[in-house]
PDB file of C-alpha atoms in Angstrom:
ATOM      1  CA  MET A   1      43.708  25.960  -4.215  1.00  0.00           C
ATOM      2  CA  PRO A   2      45.528  24.140  -1.456  1.00  0.00           C
ATOM      3  CA  CYS A   3      46.796  26.255   1.409  1.00  0.00           C
ATOM      4  CA  THR A   4      50.538  26.958   1.249  1.00  0.00           C
ATOM      5  CA  THR A   5      50.949  27.387   4.975  1.00  0.00           C
ATOM      6  CA  SER A   6      51.130  24.216   6.900  1.00  0.00           C
ATOM      7  CA  VAL A   7      50.966  22.925  10.388  1.00  0.00           C
ATOM      8  CA  LYS A   8      53.588  20.230  10.927  1.00  0.00           C
ATOM      9  CA  GLY A   9      54.039  19.856   7.148  1.00  0.00           C
ATOM     10  CA  GLN A  10      50.365  19.088   6.366  1.00  0.00           C
ATOM     11  CA  LYS A  11      48.686  20.685   3.367  1.00  0.00           C
ATOM     12  CA  GLY A  12      44.951  21.106   2.954  1.00  0.00           C
ATOM     13  CA  TYR A  13      42.108  23.339   1.871  1.00  0.00           C
ATOM     14  CA  THR A  14      40.962  26.411   3.717  1.00  0.00           C
ATOM     15  CA  LEU A  15      37.493  26.661   5.193  1.00  0.00           C
ATOM     16  CA  ILE A  16      36.644  29.390   2.666  1.00  0.00           C
ATOM     17  CA  GLU A  17      37.616  27.156  -0.274  1.00  0.00           C
ATOM     18  CA  LEU A  18      35.499  24.300   1.069  1.00  0.00           C
ATOM     19  CA  THR A  19      32.573  26.638   1.680  1.00  0.00           C
ATOM     20  CA  VAL A  20      32.732  28.020  -1.878  1.00  0.00           C
ATOM     21  CA  VAL A  21      32.753  24.506  -3.351  1.00  0.00           C
ATOM     22  CA  ILE A  22      29.803  23.411  -1.202  1.00  0.00           C
ATOM     23  CA  VAL A  23      27.834  26.532  -2.159  1.00  0.00           C
ATOM     24  CA  LEU A  24      28.525  25.934  -5.865  1.00  0.00           C
ATOM     25  CA  ILE A  25      27.420  22.293  -5.610  1.00  0.00           C
ATOM     26  CA  GLY A  26      24.301  23.398  -3.744  1.00  0.00           C
ATOM     27  CA  LEU A  27      23.435  25.936  -6.449  1.00  0.00           C
ATOM     28  CA  MET A  28      23.957  23.345  -9.144  1.00  0.00           C
ATOM     29  CA  PHE A  29      21.612  20.914  -7.394  1.00  0.00           C
ATOM     30  CA  ALA A  30      19.068  23.682  -6.834  1.00  0.00           C
ATOM     31  CA  PHE A  31      18.740  24.101 -10.603  1.00  0.00           C
ATOM     32  CA  VAL A  32      19.164  20.494 -11.732  1.00  0.00           C
ATOM     33  CA  VAL A  33      17.074  18.484  -9.248  1.00  0.00           C
ATOM     34  CA  PRO A  34      13.702  20.213  -9.852  1.00  0.00           C
ATOM     35  CA  ARG A  35      14.093  19.778 -13.603  1.00  0.00           C
ATOM     36  CA  PHE A  36      15.130  16.139 -13.170  1.00  0.00           C
ATOM     37  CA  ARG A  37      12.195  15.497 -10.853  1.00  0.00           C
ATOM     38  CA  LEU A  38       9.779  17.197 -13.223  1.00  0.00           C
ATOM     39  CA  ASP A  39      10.984  15.224 -16.226  1.00  0.00           C
ATOM     40  CA  LEU A  40      11.296  11.796 -14.679  1.00  0.00           C
ATOM     41  CA  LEU A  41       8.970  11.633 -11.724  1.00  0.00           C
ATOM     42  CA  THR A  42       5.937  13.681 -12.717  1.00  0.00           C
ATOM     43  CA  ASP A  43       5.721  12.871 -16.414  1.00  0.00           C
ATOM     44  CA  ASP A  44       2.610  10.678 -16.621  1.00  0.00           C
ATOM     45  CA  LEU A  45       3.498   9.231 -20.025  1.00  0.00           C
ATOM     46  CA  LYS A  46       6.993   8.155 -18.980  1.00  0.00           C
ATOM     47  CA  GLY A  47       5.605   6.848 -15.692  1.00  0.00           C
ATOM     48  CA  THR A  48       2.965   4.846 -17.548  1.00  0.00           C
ATOM     49  CA  VAL A  49       5.609   3.437 -19.896  1.00  0.00           C
ATOM     50  CA  ARG A  50       7.770   2.388 -16.922  1.00  0.00           C
ATOM     51  CA  GLY A  51       4.727   0.871 -15.204  1.00  0.00           C
ATOM     52  CA  MET A  52       3.721  -1.039 -18.322  1.00  0.00           C
ATOM     53  CA  ILE A  53       7.251  -2.411 -18.733  1.00  0.00           C
ATOM     54  CA  GLY A  54       7.202  -3.549 -15.112  1.00  0.00           C
ATOM     55  CA  ARG A  55       3.816  -5.232 -15.533  1.00  0.00           C
ATOM     56  CA  ILE A  56       4.899  -7.031 -18.693  1.00  0.00           C
ATOM     57  CA  LYS A  57       8.157  -8.290 -17.188  1.00  0.00           C
ATOM     58  CA  THR A  58       6.405  -9.418 -14.014  1.00  0.00           C
ATOM     59  CA  LEU A  59       3.670 -11.121 -16.011  1.00  0.00           C
ATOM     60  CA  ARG A  60       6.161 -13.036 -18.145  1.00  0.00           C
ATOM     61  CA  ASN A  61       8.121 -14.118 -15.060  1.00  0.00           C
ATOM     62  CA  GLU A  62       4.938 -15.200 -13.262  1.00  0.00           C
ATOM     63  CA  ALA A  63       3.842 -17.224 -16.301  1.00  0.00           C
ATOM     64  CA  VAL A  64       7.111 -19.162 -16.289  1.00  0.00           C
ATOM     65  CA  HIS A  65       7.309 -19.488 -12.503  1.00  0.00           C
ATOM     66  CA  ASN A  66       3.690 -20.617 -12.025  1.00  0.00           C
ATOM     67  CA  GLN A  67       3.526 -22.573 -15.306  1.00  0.00           C
ATOM     68  CA  LYS A  68       0.309 -20.749 -16.232  1.00  0.00           C
ATOM     69  CA  THR A  69      -0.858 -18.800 -19.232  1.00  0.00           C
ATOM     70  CA  TYR A  70      -1.544 -15.161 -18.360  1.00  0.00           C
ATOM     71  CA  VAL A  71      -3.397 -12.619 -20.462  1.00  0.00           C
ATOM     72  CA  LEU A  72      -2.764  -8.862 -20.442  1.00  0.00           C
ATOM     73  CA  HIS A  73      -6.044  -7.189 -21.475  1.00  0.00           C
ATOM     74  CA  PHE A  74      -6.577  -3.710 -22.875  1.00  0.00           C
ATOM     75  CA  ASP A  75      -9.889  -1.874 -23.122  1.00  0.00           C
ATOM     76  CA  LEU A  76      -8.909   0.752 -25.677  1.00  0.00           C
ATOM     77  CA  GLU A  77     -11.973   2.951 -25.221  1.00  0.00           C
ATOM     78  CA  SER A  78     -11.895   3.032 -21.408  1.00  0.00           C
ATOM     79  CA  ASN A  79      -8.081   3.061 -21.071  1.00  0.00           C
ATOM     80  CA  LEU A  80      -8.182   0.055 -18.743  1.00  0.00           C
ATOM     81  CA  VAL A  81      -5.486  -2.598 -18.355  1.00  0.00           C
ATOM     82  CA  TRP A  82      -5.909  -5.819 -16.388  1.00  0.00           C
ATOM     83  CA  VAL A  83      -4.533  -9.322 -16.078  1.00  0.00           C
ATOM     84  CA  ASP A  84      -6.146 -12.715 -15.790  1.00  0.00           C
ATOM     85  CA  SER A  85      -5.103 -16.289 -16.396  1.00  0.00           C
ATOM     86  CA  THR A  86      -6.669 -19.040 -18.442  1.00  0.00           C
ATOM     87  CA  ASP A  87      -7.265 -21.196 -15.368  1.00  0.00           C
ATOM     88  CA  MET A  88      -9.479 -18.572 -13.678  1.00  0.00           C
ATOM     89  CA  GLY A  89     -13.213 -19.018 -13.463  1.00  0.00           C
ATOM     90  CA  GLU A  90     -15.634 -16.511 -14.970  1.00  0.00           C
ATOM     91  CA  GLU A  91     -16.311 -14.874 -11.602  1.00  0.00           C
ATOM     92  CA  THR A  92     -12.595 -14.390 -10.878  1.00  0.00           C
ATOM     93  CA  ARG A  93     -12.030 -12.976 -14.365  1.00  0.00           C
ATOM     94  CA  ALA A  94     -14.869 -10.513 -13.877  1.00  0.00           C
ATOM     95  CA  LEU A  95     -13.332  -9.465 -10.555  1.00  0.00           C
ATOM     96  CA  ALA A  96      -9.925  -8.987 -12.238  1.00  0.00           C
ATOM     97  CA  ARG A  97     -11.553  -6.711 -14.824  1.00  0.00           C
ATOM     98  CA  GLU A  98     -13.308  -4.718 -12.102  1.00  0.00           C
ATOM     99  CA  LYS A  99      -9.935  -4.109 -10.455  1.00  0.00           C
ATOM    100  CA  ALA A 100      -8.370  -2.989 -13.755  1.00  0.00           C
ATOM    101  CA  PHE A 101      -5.674  -0.322 -13.779  1.00  0.00           C
ATOM    102  CA  HIS A 102      -6.962   2.924 -15.272  1.00  0.00           C
ATOM    103  CA  LEU A 103      -4.339   4.877 -17.204  1.00  0.00           C
ATOM    104  CA  PRO A 104      -3.702   8.413 -15.902  1.00  0.00           C
ATOM    105  CA  ASN A 105      -5.719  11.293 -17.341  1.00  0.00           C
ATOM    106  CA  GLY A 106      -4.227  12.460 -20.611  1.00  0.00           C
ATOM    107  CA  ILE A 107      -2.613   9.077 -21.349  1.00  0.00           C
ATOM    108  CA  ARG A 108      -4.148   6.521 -23.689  1.00  0.00           C
ATOM    109  CA  VAL A 109      -3.333   3.337 -25.547  1.00  0.00           C
ATOM    110  CA  LEU A 110      -3.519   4.285 -29.223  1.00  0.00           C
ATOM    111  CA  ASP A 111      -3.464   0.697 -30.427  1.00  0.00           C
ATOM    112  CA  VAL A 112      -2.026  -2.743 -29.838  1.00  0.00           C
ATOM    113  CA  TRP A 113      -0.365  -4.573 -32.729  1.00  0.00           C
ATOM    114  CA  LEU A 114      -0.129  -8.371 -32.750  1.00  0.00           C
ATOM    115  CA  LYS A 115       1.810 -10.187 -35.455  1.00  0.00           C
ATOM    116  CA  GLY A 116      -0.596 -12.131 -37.626  1.00  0.00           C
ATOM    117  CA  ARG A 117      -3.642 -10.306 -36.263  1.00  0.00           C
ATOM    118  CA  GLY A 118      -2.749  -6.743 -37.146  1.00  0.00           C
ATOM    119  CA  LYS A 119      -3.480  -3.532 -35.293  1.00  0.00           C
ATOM    120  CA  LYS A 120      -6.409  -3.197 -32.911  1.00  0.00           C
ATOM    121  CA  MET A 121      -7.501   0.416 -32.315  1.00  0.00           C
ATOM    122  CA  THR A 122     -10.938   0.005 -30.706  1.00  0.00           C
ATOM    123  CA  GLY A 123     -12.671  -2.343 -28.337  1.00  0.00           C
ATOM    124  CA  GLU A 124     -10.753  -4.880 -26.297  1.00  0.00           C
ATOM    125  CA  THR A 125      -7.612  -6.787 -27.154  1.00  0.00           C
ATOM    126  CA  ALA A 126      -5.150  -8.950 -25.279  1.00  0.00           C
ATOM    127  CA  ILE A 127      -1.549 -10.149 -25.274  1.00  0.00           C
ATOM    128  CA  VAL A 128      -1.047 -13.756 -24.155  1.00  0.00           C
ATOM    129  CA  PHE A 129       1.994 -14.917 -22.142  1.00  0.00           C
ATOM    130  CA  ASN A 130       2.267 -18.704 -22.150  1.00  0.00           C
ATOM    131  CA  SER A 131       3.778 -20.898 -19.457  1.00  0.00           C
ATOM    132  CA  LYS A 132       7.120 -21.067 -21.291  1.00  0.00           C
ATOM    133  CA  GLY A 133       7.411 -17.255 -21.272  1.00  0.00           C
ATOM    134  CA  TYR A 134       6.613 -16.939 -24.956  1.00  0.00           C
ATOM    135  CA  VAL A 135       4.599 -13.944 -26.094  1.00  0.00           C
ATOM    136  CA  GLN A 136       3.337 -13.291 -29.586  1.00  0.00           C
ATOM    137  CA  PRO A 137       5.389 -10.527 -31.277  1.00  0.00           C
ATOM    138  CA  SER A 138       3.457  -7.421 -30.340  1.00  0.00           C
ATOM    139  CA  ALA A 139       3.646  -3.683 -29.808  1.00  0.00           C
ATOM    140  CA  ILE A 140       1.772  -1.258 -27.575  1.00  0.00           C
ATOM    141  CA  HIS A 141       1.489   2.383 -28.643  1.00  0.00           C
ATOM    142  CA  LEU A 142       0.946   4.842 -25.783  1.00  0.00           C
ATOM    143  CA  ALA A 143       0.248   8.548 -26.271  1.00  0.00           C
ATOM    144  CA  SER A 144      -0.312  11.664 -24.205  1.00  0.00           C
ATOM    145  CA  ASP A 145      -2.557  14.659 -24.815  1.00  0.00           C
ATOM    146  CA  ASP A 146       0.497  16.726 -25.811  1.00  0.00           C
ATOM    147  CA  ASP A 147       1.043  14.381 -28.816  1.00  0.00           C
ATOM    148  CA  ARG A 148       4.056  12.524 -27.445  1.00  0.00           C
ATOM    149  CA  ILE A 149       4.046   8.827 -28.350  1.00  0.00           C
ATOM    150  CA  PHE A 150       5.942   5.794 -27.078  1.00  0.00           C
ATOM    151  CA  THR A 151       6.083   2.345 -28.643  1.00  0.00           C
ATOM    152  CA  LEU A 152       6.739  -0.763 -26.544  1.00  0.00           C
ATOM    153  CA  ALA A 153       7.836  -3.667 -28.749  1.00  0.00           C
ATOM    154  CA  LEU A 154       7.695  -7.096 -27.065  1.00  0.00           C
ATOM    155  CA  SER A 155      10.173  -9.721 -28.144  1.00  0.00           C
ATOM    156  CA  PRO A 156       8.634 -13.211 -28.276  1.00  0.00           C
ATOM    157  CA  PHE A 157      11.371 -15.376 -26.761  1.00  0.00           C
ATOM    158  CA  THR A 158      13.778 -13.188 -24.813  1.00  0.00           C
ATOM    159  CA  GLY A 159      11.278 -11.145 -22.831  1.00  0.00           C
ATOM    160  CA  LYS A 160      13.036  -7.950 -23.910  1.00  0.00           C
ATOM    161  CA  ILE A 161      10.969  -4.839 -24.388  1.00  0.00           C
ATOM    162  CA  LYS A 162      12.256  -2.215 -26.805  1.00  0.00           C
ATOM    163  CA  VAL A 163      11.058   1.293 -26.067  1.00  0.00           C
ATOM    164  CA  TYR A 164      10.849   3.907 -28.797  1.00  0.00           C
ATOM    165  CA  ASP A 165       9.911   7.531 -28.147  1.00  0.00           C
ATOM    166  CA  GLU A 166       7.954   7.658 -31.405  1.00  0.00           C
ATOM    167  CA  TYR A 167       5.245   5.731 -33.211  1.00  0.00           C
ATOM    168  CA  VAL A 168       6.837   2.674 -34.859  1.00  0.00           C
ATOM    169  CA  GLU A 169       4.891   0.659 -37.421  1.00  0.00           C
ATOM    170  CA  PHE A 170       5.390  -3.099 -37.602  1.00  0.00           C
ATOM    171  CA  ASP A 171       4.907  -5.293 -40.622  1.00  0.00           C
ATOM    172  CA  ASP A 172       2.569  -8.292 -40.415  1.00  0.00           C
ATOM    173  CA  THR A 173       4.614 -10.398 -42.818  1.00  0.00           C
TER     174      THR A 173
END
């Protein structure tokens, strides 16, 4: 409550009122921030989803900017993800695979769906980004050991990525 006594007609808040408000805000942050940090910053599945979205968007932009076809590879047994381009030599491609990103422990790619080719659940598969930014309609299903699943659905022309916090099936027709 504002102070009713005034110096030269000025009204304001007392030091006690300001202190109480600051203490209440501090308590609120003390309870909220650790939970927020735990949920958003340390969740490996959500972090992997965000990382995958970033890689896909960057890859599409690089394909258009450099006028090259890029390929996002998945080794579904080893949980490896890497990128190469069609103009690379065999040695450079092998080096790109050696430097592959390994998904965090407890996170795996369940499968990759490509329109017209169906769902790939084992071995290696790839999503191709052509020099015009086009990508075949596809979906990546990521899961964690605690049975949470995310689906990343790639839109062919717009570059948009829809994220679902469940397993979403796609029709091949």
